[in-house]
PDB file of C-alpha atoms in Angstrom:
ATOM      1  CA  UNK A 840      98.147  53.779  16.855  1.00 59.00           C
ATOM      2  CA  UNK A 841      96.174  55.369  19.493  1.00 75.00           C
ATOM      3  CA  UNK A 842      96.915  55.619  23.082  1.00 80.00           C
ATOM      4  CA  UNK A 843      93.924  53.564  23.598  1.00 82.00           C
ATOM      5  CA  UNK A 844      95.132  50.768  21.242  1.00 81.00           C
ATOM      6  CA  UNK A 845      98.423  50.883  23.055  1.00 76.00           C
ATOM      7  CA  UNK A 846      96.879  50.628  26.415  1.00 79.00           C
ATOM      8  CA  UNK A 847      94.657  47.596  25.156  1.00 80.00           C
ATOM      9  CA  UNK A 848      97.595  45.872  23.893  1.00 75.00           C
ATOM     10  CA  UNK A 849      99.650  46.514  26.985  1.00 72.00           C
ATOM     11  CA  UNK A 850      96.633  45.339  29.199  1.00 78.00           C
ATOM     12  CA  UNK A 851      96.236  42.177  27.042  1.00 74.00           C
ATOM     13  CA  UNK A 852      99.803  41.234  27.760  1.00 70.00           C
ATOM     14  CA  UNK A 853      99.470  41.743  31.320  1.00 72.00           C
ATOM     15  CA  UNK A 854      96.360  39.698  31.311  1.00 73.00           C
ATOM     16  CA  UNK A 855      98.303  36.738  29.864  1.00 69.00           C
ATOM     17  CA  UNK A 856     101.057  37.144  32.308  1.00 69.00           C
ATOM     18  CA  UNK A 857      98.493  37.387  35.230  1.00 74.00           C
ATOM     19  CA  UNK A 858      96.788  34.108  34.205  1.00 76.00           C
ATOM     20  CA  UNK A 859     100.003  31.976  34.087  1.00 75.00           C
ATOM     21  CA  UNK A 860     101.999  34.031  36.490  1.00 77.00           C
ATOM     22  CA  UNK A 861     103.218  31.334  38.746  1.00 80.00           C
ATOM     23  CA  UNK A 862     104.072  29.025  35.561  1.00 79.00           C
ATOM     24  CA  UNK A 863     105.984  32.142  33.961  1.00 80.00           C
ATOM     25  CA  UNK A 864     107.833  32.920  37.212  1.00 80.00           C
ATOM     26  CA  UNK A 865     108.763  29.316  37.837  1.00 82.00           C
ATOM     27  CA  UNK A 866     110.114  28.875  34.339  1.00 80.00           C
ATOM     28  CA  UNK A 867     111.968  32.198  34.287  1.00 83.00           C
ATOM     29  CA  UNK A 868     113.653  30.926  37.493  1.00 80.00           C
ATOM     30  CA  UNK A 869     114.379  27.692  36.292  1.00 79.00           C
ATOM     31  CA  UNK A 870     115.888  29.293  33.233  1.00 77.00           C
ATOM     32  CA  UNK A 871     118.254  31.277  35.006  1.00 72.00           C
ATOM     33  CA  UNK A 872     119.355  28.157  37.441  1.00 71.00           C
ATOM     34  CA  UNK A 873     119.716  25.736  34.608  1.00 71.00           C
ATOM     35  CA  UNK A 874     122.030  28.078  32.782  1.00 69.00           C
ATOM     36  CA  UNK A 875     124.663  27.264  35.331  1.00 61.00           C
ATOM     37  CA  UNK A 876     123.726  23.837  36.268  1.00 57.00           C
ATOM     38  CA  UNK A 877     126.442  21.454  37.108  1.00 57.00           C
ATOM     39  CA  UNK A 878     129.054  24.252  37.697  1.00 58.00           C
ATOM     40  CA  UNK A 879     131.014  24.848  40.729  1.00 56.00           C
ATOM     41  CA  UNK A 880     129.452  28.217  41.429  1.00 56.00           C
ATOM     42  CA  UNK A 881     126.204  27.292  40.177  1.00 55.00           C
ATOM     43  CA  UNK A 882     123.778  30.072  40.178  1.00 57.00           C
ATOM     44  CA  UNK A 883     126.210  32.611  41.477  1.00 63.00           C
ATOM     45  CA  UNK A 884     127.436  32.996  37.958  1.00 65.00           C
ATOM     46  CA  UNK A 885     123.877  34.653  37.339  1.00 62.00           C
ATOM     47  CA  UNK A 886     125.353  37.678  39.504  1.00 66.00           C
ATOM     48  CA  UNK A 887     128.997  37.123  38.768  1.00 69.00           C
ATOM     49  CA  UNK A 888     129.144  37.441  34.773  1.00 70.00           C
ATOM     50  CA  UNK A 889     127.262  40.902  34.953  1.00 67.00           C
ATOM     51  CA  UNK A 890     129.504  42.284  37.760  1.00 72.00           C
ATOM     52  CA  UNK A 891     132.851  41.071  36.195  1.00 76.00           C
ATOM     53  CA  UNK A 892     131.546  42.628  32.828  1.00 74.00           C
ATOM     54  CA  UNK A 893     130.873  45.915  34.645  1.00 71.00           C
ATOM     55  CA  UNK A 894     134.295  45.763  36.188  1.00 76.00           C
ATOM     56  CA  UNK A 895     135.983  45.056  32.833  1.00 78.00           C
ATOM     57  CA  UNK A 896     134.171  47.942  31.288  1.00 72.00           C
ATOM     58  CA  UNK A 897     135.140  50.144  34.119  1.00 72.00           C
ATOM     59  CA  UNK A 898     138.898  49.284  34.100  1.00 77.00           C
ATOM     60  CA  UNK A 899     139.017  49.665  30.358  1.00 73.00           C
ATOM     61  CA  UNK A 900     137.473  53.061  29.959  1.00 68.00           C
ATOM     62  CA  UNK A 901     138.152  54.605  33.169  1.00 65.00           C
ATOM     63  CA  UNK A 902     141.764  53.307  33.798  1.00 72.00           C
ATOM     64  CA  UNK A 903     143.277  52.315  30.530  1.00 73.00           C
ATOM     65  CA  UNK A 904     141.705  54.480  27.907  1.00 66.00           C
ATOM     66  CA  UNK A 905     141.051  57.252  30.082  1.00 67.00           C
ATOM     67  CA  UNK A 906     138.424  58.611  27.762  1.00 66.00           C
ATOM     68  CA  UNK A 907     137.819  62.409  28.400  1.00 69.00           C
ATOM     69  CA  UNK A 908     134.180  62.890  28.706  1.00 68.00           C
ATOM     70  CA  UNK A 909     132.118  64.539  31.297  1.00 67.00           C
ATOM     71  CA  UNK A 910     132.683  66.919  34.173  1.00 66.00           C
ATOM     72  CA  UNK A 911     130.703  69.474  32.690  1.00 73.00           C
ATOM     73  CA  UNK A 912     126.976  70.982  33.093  1.00 69.00           C
ATOM     74  CA  UNK A 913     125.915  69.185  29.811  1.00 79.00           C
ATOM     75  CA  UNK A 914     127.857  65.964  30.452  1.00 79.00           C
ATOM     76  CA  UNK A 915     127.913  65.600  34.076  1.00 82.00           C
ATOM     77  CA  UNK A 916     129.463  62.014  34.630  1.00 84.00           C
ATOM     78  CA  UNK A 917     132.303  60.182  32.921  1.00 83.00           C
ATOM     79  CA  UNK A 918     132.284  57.983  29.755  1.00 83.00           C
ATOM     80  CA  UNK A 919     132.032  54.838  31.762  1.00 84.00           C
ATOM     81  CA  UNK A 920     128.810  55.784  33.117  1.00 88.00           C
ATOM     82  CA  UNK A 921     127.543  57.065  29.685  1.00 89.00           C
ATOM     83  CA  UNK A 922     128.677  53.672  27.998  1.00 86.00           C
ATOM     84  CA  UNK A 923     127.147  51.500  30.678  1.00 88.00           C
ATOM     85  CA  UNK A 924     123.758  53.425  30.640  1.00 91.00           C
ATOM     86  CA  UNK A 925     123.286  52.386  27.185  1.00 90.00           C
ATOM     87  CA  UNK A 926     124.837  49.095  26.746  1.00 88.00           C
ATOM     88  CA  UNK A 927     123.252  47.617  29.785  1.00 90.00           C
ATOM     89  CA  UNK A 928     119.589  47.881  28.571  1.00 92.00           C
ATOM     90  CA  UNK A 929     120.686  47.016  24.868  1.00 91.00           C
ATOM     91  CA  UNK A 930     122.341  43.820  26.081  1.00 87.00           C
ATOM     92  CA  UNK A 931     119.170  42.936  27.732  1.00 89.00           C
ATOM     93  CA  UNK A 932     117.170  43.910  24.581  1.00 91.00           C
ATOM     94  CA  UNK A 933     119.415  41.723  22.466  1.00 88.00           C
ATOM     95  CA  UNK A 934     119.252  38.686  24.623  1.00 88.00           C
ATOM     96  CA  UNK A 935     115.362  38.900  24.765  1.00 89.00           C
ATOM     97  CA  UNK A 936     115.217  39.063  20.725  1.00 91.00           C
ATOM     98  CA  UNK A 937     117.727  36.191  20.351  1.00 89.00           C
ATOM     99  CA  UNK A 938     115.654  34.005  22.942  1.00 88.00           C
ATOM    100  CA  UNK A 939     112.033  35.145  21.376  1.00 88.00           C
ATOM    101  CA  UNK A 940     113.208  33.937  17.679  1.00 88.00           C
ATOM    102  CA  UNK A 941     113.453  30.383  18.818  1.00 87.00           C
ATOM    103  CA  UNK A 942     111.174  30.522  21.904  1.00 85.00           C
ATOM    104  CA  UNK A 943     108.549  28.162  20.395  1.00 84.00           C
ATOM    105  CA  UNK A 944     110.593  26.074  17.902  1.00 84.00           C
ATOM    106  CA  UNK A 945     113.219  25.418  20.560  1.00 82.00           C
ATOM    107  CA  UNK A 946     110.619  23.940  22.920  1.00 78.00           C
ATOM    108  CA  UNK A 947     108.804  21.736  20.597  1.00 77.00           C
ATOM    109  CA  UNK A 948     108.280  19.183  23.106  1.00 77.00           C
ATOM    110  CA  UNK A 949     106.274  21.589  25.330  1.00 76.00           C
ATOM    111  CA  UNK A 950     104.395  23.112  22.447  1.00 76.00           C
ATOM    112  CA  UNK A 951     103.155  19.823  21.181  1.00 76.00           C
ATOM    113  CA  UNK A 952     101.109  19.481  24.482  1.00 70.00           C
ATOM    114  CA  UNK A 953      97.863  20.884  23.624  1.00 67.00           C
ATOM    115  CA  UNK A 954      97.290  21.878  27.435  1.00 75.00           C
ATOM    116  CA  UNK A 955     100.513  23.849  27.586  1.00 76.00           C
ATOM    117  CA  UNK A 956     100.015  27.830  27.383  1.00 79.00           C
ATOM    118  CA  UNK A 957     102.530  28.775  24.543  1.00 81.00           C
ATOM    119  CA  UNK A 958     102.315  32.276  25.495  1.00 81.00           C
ATOM    120  CA  UNK A 959     104.486  31.838  28.594  1.00 84.00           C
ATOM    121  CA  UNK A 960     107.445  30.783  26.528  1.00 84.00           C
ATOM    122  CA  UNK A 961     108.425  34.392  25.339  1.00 86.00           C
ATOM    123  CA  UNK A 962     107.768  35.991  28.516  1.00 86.00           C
ATOM    124  CA  UNK A 963     109.848  33.645  30.686  1.00 86.00           C
ATOM    125  CA  UNK A 964     112.853  34.652  28.702  1.00 86.00           C
ATOM    126  CA  UNK A 965     112.281  38.401  29.044  1.00 89.00           C
ATOM    127  CA  UNK A 966     111.888  37.840  32.687  1.00 87.00           C
ATOM    128  CA  UNK A 967     115.390  36.100  32.817  1.00 85.00           C
ATOM    129  CA  UNK A 968     117.004  38.503  30.936  1.00 87.00           C
ATOM    130  CA  UNK A 969     115.481  41.524  33.197  1.00 89.00           C
ATOM    131  CA  UNK A 970     117.207  39.613  36.069  1.00 85.00           C
ATOM    132  CA  UNK A 971     120.343  39.790  34.650  1.00 84.00           C
ATOM    133  CA  UNK A 972     119.945  43.356  33.679  1.00 89.00           C
ATOM    134  CA  UNK A 973     119.053  44.331  37.399  1.00 89.00           C
ATOM    135  CA  UNK A 974     122.432  42.975  38.298  1.00 84.00           C
ATOM    136  CA  UNK A 975     123.967  44.944  35.731  1.00 85.00           C
ATOM    137  CA  UNK A 976     122.248  48.192  37.067  1.00 91.00           C
ATOM    138  CA  UNK A 977     123.348  47.222  40.482  1.00 89.00           C
ATOM    139  CA  UNK A 978     127.034  47.368  39.576  1.00 85.00           C
ATOM    140  CA  UNK A 979     126.502  50.432  37.582  1.00 88.00           C
ATOM    141  CA  UNK A 980     124.971  52.116  40.978  1.00 91.00           C
ATOM    142  CA  UNK A 981     127.986  50.927  42.868  1.00 89.00           C
ATOM    143  CA  UNK A 982     130.268  52.525  40.598  1.00 87.00           C
ATOM    144  CA  UNK A 983     128.607  55.548  40.509  1.00 91.00           C
ATOM    145  CA  UNK A 984     128.680  55.863  44.172  1.00 93.00           C
ATOM    146  CA  UNK A 985     132.027  55.022  44.589  1.00 90.00           C
ATOM    147  CA  UNK A 986     133.244  57.472  41.898  1.00 87.00           C
ATOM    148  CA  UNK A 987     130.835  60.388  42.330  1.00 89.00           C
ATOM    149  CA  UNK A 988     129.756  59.860  45.891  1.00 89.00           C
ATOM    150  CA  UNK A 989     125.776  60.268  44.940  1.00 90.00           C
ATOM    151  CA  UNK A 990     123.177  58.866  42.641  1.00 92.00           C
ATOM    152  CA  UNK A 991     120.964  61.352  40.534  1.00 91.00           C
ATOM    153  CA  UNK A 992     117.356  61.253  41.825  1.00 93.00           C
ATOM    154  CA  UNK A 993     116.472  60.054  38.399  1.00 94.00           C
ATOM    155  CA  UNK A 994     117.737  56.550  39.320  1.00 94.00           C
ATOM    156  CA  UNK A 995     114.303  56.329  41.196  1.00 94.00           C
ATOM    157  CA  UNK A 996     112.799  56.364  37.713  1.00 94.00           C
ATOM    158  CA  UNK A 997     114.526  52.976  36.835  1.00 95.00           C
ATOM    159  CA  UNK A 998     111.567  50.690  37.947  1.00 94.00           C
ATOM    160  CA  UNK A 999     109.208  52.397  35.636  1.00 93.00           C
ATOM    161  CA  UNK A1000     111.652  52.114  32.700  1.00 94.00           C
ATOM    162  CA  UNK A1001     112.321  48.497  33.411  1.00 94.00           C
ATOM    163  CA  UNK A1002     108.637  47.584  33.468  1.00 91.00           C
ATOM    164  CA  UNK A1003     108.083  49.746  30.540  1.00 91.00           C
ATOM    165  CA  UNK A1004     111.149  47.804  28.513  1.00 93.00           C
ATOM    166  CA  UNK A1005     109.716  44.382  29.765  1.00 91.00           C
ATOM    167  CA  UNK A1006     106.214  44.764  28.416  1.00 87.00           C
ATOM    168  CA  UNK A1007     107.681  46.036  24.993  1.00 90.00           C
ATOM    169  CA  UNK A1008     110.271  43.262  24.950  1.00 91.00           C
ATOM    170  CA  UNK A1009     107.474  40.707  25.642  1.00 89.00           C
ATOM    171  CA  UNK A1010     105.241  42.096  22.857  1.00 88.00           C
ATOM    172  CA  UNK A1011     108.436  41.970  20.509  1.00 90.00           C
ATOM    173  CA  UNK A1012     108.886  38.448  21.755  1.00 90.00           C
ATOM    174  CA  UNK A1013     105.656  37.297  20.934  1.00 89.00           C
ATOM    175  CA  UNK A1014     105.744  38.636  17.338  1.00 91.00           C
ATOM    176  CA  UNK A1015     109.252  37.129  16.546  1.00 92.00           C
ATOM    177  CA  UNK A1016     108.569  33.706  18.194  1.00 90.00           C
ATOM    178  CA  UNK A1017     105.251  33.513  15.988  1.00 89.00           C
ATOM    179  CA  UNK A1018     107.028  34.549  12.800  1.00 91.00           C
ATOM    180  CA  UNK A1019     110.052  32.200  13.756  1.00 88.00           C
ATOM    181  CA  UNK A1020     107.833  29.274  13.408  1.00 86.00           C
ATOM    182  CA  UNK A1021     107.173  29.912   9.441  1.00 89.00           C
ATOM    183  CA  UNK A1022     110.695  31.667   8.900  1.00 87.00           C
ATOM    184  CA  UNK A1023     113.448  29.373  10.263  1.00 83.00           C
ATOM    185  CA  UNK A1024     116.143  31.817   9.237  1.00 85.00           C
ATOM    186  CA  UNK A1025     114.856  34.595  11.839  1.00 89.00           C
ATOM    187  CA  UNK A1026     117.178  33.540  14.553  1.00 87.00           C
ATOM    188  CA  UNK A1027     120.295  34.205  12.255  1.00 89.00           C
ATOM    189  CA  UNK A1028     118.728  37.458  11.053  1.00 91.00           C
ATOM    190  CA  UNK A1029     118.284  38.497  14.578  1.00 90.00           C
ATOM    191  CA  UNK A1030     121.722  37.311  15.631  1.00 87.00           C
ATOM    192  CA  UNK A1031     123.342  39.539  13.034  1.00 89.00           C
ATOM    193  CA  UNK A1032     121.146  42.503  13.904  1.00 89.00           C
ATOM    194  CA  UNK A1033     122.179  42.044  17.371  1.00 84.00           C
ATOM    195  CA  UNK A1034     125.849  42.182  16.612  1.00 83.00           C
ATOM    196  CA  UNK A1035     125.548  45.324  14.520  1.00 87.00           C
ATOM    197  CA  UNK A1036     122.730  46.855  16.488  1.00 85.00           C
ATOM    198  CA  UNK A1037     125.035  48.105  19.308  1.00 82.00           C
ATOM    199  CA  UNK A1038     126.349  50.583  16.432  1.00 84.00           C
ATOM    200  CA  UNK A1039     123.282  51.703  15.361  1.00 87.00           C
ATOM    201  CA  UNK A1040     122.083  53.082  18.647  1.00 89.00           C
ATOM    202  CA  UNK A1041     123.829  55.978  20.667  1.00 89.00           C
ATOM    203  CA  UNK A1042     125.558  53.559  23.055  1.00 86.00           C
ATOM    204  CA  UNK A1043     129.268  54.142  22.156  1.00 82.00           C
ATOM    205  CA  UNK A1044     128.895  57.811  20.861  1.00 84.00           C
ATOM    206  CA  UNK A1045     127.178  61.062  21.242  1.00 86.00           C
ATOM    207  CA  UNK A1046     124.499  61.732  18.323  1.00 86.00           C
ATOM    208  CA  UNK A1047     126.408  64.952  17.541  1.00 86.00           C
ATOM    209  CA  UNK A1048     129.476  62.674  16.474  1.00 85.00           C
ATOM    210  CA  UNK A1049     127.489  61.136  13.629  1.00 86.00           C
ATOM    211  CA  UNK A1050     127.519  62.881  10.352  1.00 87.00           C
ATOM    212  CA  UNK A1051     124.450  64.849   9.539  1.00 86.00           C
ATOM    213  CA  UNK A1052     123.728  62.833   6.437  1.00 88.00           C
ATOM    214  CA  UNK A1053     123.004  59.713   8.432  1.00 87.00           C
ATOM    215  CA  UNK A1054     121.872  61.108  11.797  1.00 88.00           C
ATOM    216  CA  UNK A1055     118.313  60.666  11.012  1.00 89.00           C
ATOM    217  CA  UNK A1056     118.753  56.996  11.225  1.00 88.00           C
ATOM    218  CA  UNK A1057     118.954  57.292  15.087  1.00 89.00           C
ATOM    219  CA  UNK A1058     115.750  58.916  15.276  1.00 90.00           C
ATOM    220  CA  UNK A1059     113.743  56.117  13.180  1.00 90.00           C
ATOM    221  CA  UNK A1060     115.467  53.427  15.084  1.00 90.00           C
ATOM    222  CA  UNK A1061     112.975  52.777  18.033  1.00 90.00           C
ATOM    223  CA  UNK A1062     115.784  51.388  20.375  1.00 92.00           C
ATOM    224  CA  UNK A1063     117.407  54.683  20.390  1.00 92.00           C
ATOM    225  CA  UNK A1064     114.417  56.073  22.305  1.00 94.00           C
ATOM    226  CA  UNK A1065     115.067  53.287  24.899  1.00 94.00           C
ATOM    227  CA  UNK A1066     118.645  54.070  25.118  1.00 94.00           C
ATOM    228  CA  UNK A1067     118.020  57.839  25.497  1.00 95.00           C
ATOM    229  CA  UNK A1068     115.486  57.083  28.455  1.00 95.00           C
ATOM    230  CA  UNK A1069     118.316  55.063  30.433  1.00 95.00           C
ATOM    231  CA  UNK A1070     120.862  57.689  29.776  1.00 94.00           C
ATOM    232  CA  UNK A1071     118.632  60.392  30.988  1.00 95.00           C
ATOM    233  CA  UNK A1072     117.922  58.210  33.932  1.00 94.00           C
ATOM    234  CA  UNK A1073     121.512  56.981  34.735  1.00 93.00           C
ATOM    235  CA  UNK A1074     124.031  59.518  33.244  1.00 92.00           C
ATOM    236  CA  UNK A1075     122.420  62.971  32.669  1.00 92.00           C
ATOM    237  CA  UNK A1076     120.247  62.882  35.931  1.00 90.00           C
ATOM    238  CA  UNK A1077     117.435  65.074  34.068  1.00 91.00           C
ATOM    239  CA  UNK A1078     115.007  65.059  31.115  1.00 91.00           C
ATOM    240  CA  UNK A1079     117.814  65.388  28.500  1.00 89.00           C
ATOM    241  CA  UNK A1080     115.521  63.750  25.819  1.00 86.00           C
ATOM    242  CA  UNK A1081     112.033  64.535  26.869  1.00 85.00           C
ATOM    243  CA  UNK A1082     110.404  63.350  23.735  1.00 80.00           C
TER     244      UNK A1082
END
């Protein structure tokens, strides 16, 4: 795959989103609001859930377990930041994959309408997941500021990372949603992968902790590179993994 082919694919995805941008954004907004429709706090849970999640992890690993990691040049911040830097994007990825596997089959009433642009369905799930990820990242930024009193300059790279991740997930969403029409078991396969996937990427551990025999699996897993990018930006504060 040449860089020109990657750019052509990216341009095609962006073109699809541009043609139906108003519909895509409206459906993404509606998905976020309808998720908590009828509840007392309503859409506030869209912000509350991620913040509570971050608070629980901070409490467990910074106060209860007191995992000793960081405080050195090689590992500048604590284990809580290391964990959340990888866990936050992975949670967004697994949510996108799960939604994409049923994006078309779960919206049969819309798909059967000839005039409806079905390419909007995978994209709106990704955008809704990105919103949740932004709230998670805001909670991470607050913790880093309170704990270390400053943010590494690499946090300025997060908008670029999020954009690249969103485009990649929309592309993966198109693939999964199309395959899911013919293989109905796909949603269950994706669900199993999402459960065990957090242990297949360097989120909870350092790559050096993995035995040499199975360490190559980290490097053939494409999701590992996404995690390393976020860890460089949110934890290391430098290009620790330049490739």
